Short mmCIF file of C-alpha atoms in Angstrom, two decimals:
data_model
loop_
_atom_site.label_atom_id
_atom_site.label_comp_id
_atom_site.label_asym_id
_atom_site.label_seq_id
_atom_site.Cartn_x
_atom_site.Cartn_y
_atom_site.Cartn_z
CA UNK A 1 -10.60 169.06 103.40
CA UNK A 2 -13.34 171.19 104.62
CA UNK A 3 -15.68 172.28 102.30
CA UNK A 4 -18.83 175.31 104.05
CA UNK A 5 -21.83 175.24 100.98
CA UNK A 6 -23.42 178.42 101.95
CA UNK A 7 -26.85 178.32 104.01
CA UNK A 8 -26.18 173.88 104.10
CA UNK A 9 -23.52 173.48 106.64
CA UNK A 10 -19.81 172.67 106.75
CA UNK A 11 -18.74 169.08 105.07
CA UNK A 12 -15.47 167.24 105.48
CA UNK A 13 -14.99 165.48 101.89
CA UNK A 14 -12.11 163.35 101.05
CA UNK A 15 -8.56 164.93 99.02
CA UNK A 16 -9.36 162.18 96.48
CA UNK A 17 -12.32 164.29 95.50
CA UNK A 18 -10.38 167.83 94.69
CA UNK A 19 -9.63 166.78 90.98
CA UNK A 20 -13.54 166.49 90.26
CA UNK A 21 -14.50 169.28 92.14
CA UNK A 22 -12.06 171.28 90.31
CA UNK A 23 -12.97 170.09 86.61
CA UNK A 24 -16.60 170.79 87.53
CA UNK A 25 -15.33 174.22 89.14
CA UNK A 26 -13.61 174.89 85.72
CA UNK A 27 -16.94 173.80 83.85
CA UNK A 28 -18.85 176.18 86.03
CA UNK A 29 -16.30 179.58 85.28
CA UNK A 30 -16.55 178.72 81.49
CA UNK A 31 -20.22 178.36 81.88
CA UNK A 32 -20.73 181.67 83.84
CA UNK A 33 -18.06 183.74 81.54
CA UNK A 34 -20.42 182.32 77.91
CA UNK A 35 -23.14 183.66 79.84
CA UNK A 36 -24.96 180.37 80.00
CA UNK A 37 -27.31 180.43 82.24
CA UNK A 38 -28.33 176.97 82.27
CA UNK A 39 -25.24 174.93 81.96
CA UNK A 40 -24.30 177.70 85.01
CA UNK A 41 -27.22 176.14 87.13
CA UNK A 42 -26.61 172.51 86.24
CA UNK A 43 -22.97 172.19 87.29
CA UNK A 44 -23.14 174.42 90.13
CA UNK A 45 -25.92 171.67 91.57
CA UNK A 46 -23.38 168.41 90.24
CA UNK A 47 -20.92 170.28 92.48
CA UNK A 48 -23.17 170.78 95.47
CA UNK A 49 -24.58 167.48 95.09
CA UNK A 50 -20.84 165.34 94.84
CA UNK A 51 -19.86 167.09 98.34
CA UNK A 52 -22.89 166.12 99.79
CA UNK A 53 -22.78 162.47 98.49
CA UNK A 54 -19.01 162.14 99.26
CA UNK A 55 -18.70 164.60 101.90
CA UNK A 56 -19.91 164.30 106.12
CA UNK A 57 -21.76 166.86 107.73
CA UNK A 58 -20.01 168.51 110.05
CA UNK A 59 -22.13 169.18 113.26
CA UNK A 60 -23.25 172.52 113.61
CA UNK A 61 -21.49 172.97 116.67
CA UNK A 62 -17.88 172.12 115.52
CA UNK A 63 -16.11 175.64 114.77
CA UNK A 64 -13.51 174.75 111.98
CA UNK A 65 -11.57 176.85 109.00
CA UNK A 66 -13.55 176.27 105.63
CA UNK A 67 -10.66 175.13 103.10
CA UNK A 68 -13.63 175.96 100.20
CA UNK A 69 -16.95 177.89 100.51
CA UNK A 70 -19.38 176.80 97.69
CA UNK A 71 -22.12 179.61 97.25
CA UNK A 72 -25.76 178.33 97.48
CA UNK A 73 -27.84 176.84 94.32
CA UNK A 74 -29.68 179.72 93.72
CA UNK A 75 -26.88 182.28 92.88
CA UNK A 76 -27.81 184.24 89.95
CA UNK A 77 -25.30 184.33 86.98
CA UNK A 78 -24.68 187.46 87.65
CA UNK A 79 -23.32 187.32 91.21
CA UNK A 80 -21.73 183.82 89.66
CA UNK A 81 -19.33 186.08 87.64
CA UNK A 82 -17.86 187.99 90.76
CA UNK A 83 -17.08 184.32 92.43
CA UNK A 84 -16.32 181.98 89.11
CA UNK A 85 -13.60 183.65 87.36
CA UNK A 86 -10.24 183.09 86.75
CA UNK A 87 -9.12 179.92 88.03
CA UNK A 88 -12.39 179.51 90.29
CA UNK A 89 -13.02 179.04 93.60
CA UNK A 90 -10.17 175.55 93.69
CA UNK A 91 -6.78 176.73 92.79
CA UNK A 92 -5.73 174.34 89.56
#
């Protein structure tokens, strides 16, 4: 699975992983539709951070389909709720 985290690069992380990413994915859209701000920020860095530690970095020059595009750390909360609703950015 190929996973693009917006303005870091393309990473190809193991199908094994999908279940996490997805219950942090869920974690994040109940986060972002309480309005919490914080818990918003913290689990949008655990998911950033588990495709990086499980994931390899595609090189730069390798054009290939994104299966998932994570947007960067910084998103505000507010551009959060366009991206984390319903059933997120990974189908359940």
């Amino acid at each position: 699975m190929i996973v693009r985290i917006m303005g870091e690069g393309q990473f190809k992380v193991p199908s094994s992983l999908l279940d996490e990413l997805n219950v942090i994915d869920n974690r994040i859209v109940g986060h972002v539709a309480k309005r919490n701000e914080r818990d918003f920020k913290k689990e949008l860095g655990n998911l950033i951070a588990s495709i990086k530690e499980n994931g390899t970095t595609l090189d730069d020059a390798e054009i290939v389909e994104s299966d998932i595009i994570v947007p960067p750390a910084d998103l505000s909360l507010e551009e959060a709720a366009g991206i984390f609703s319903g059933e997120g950015l990974i189908q359940d």
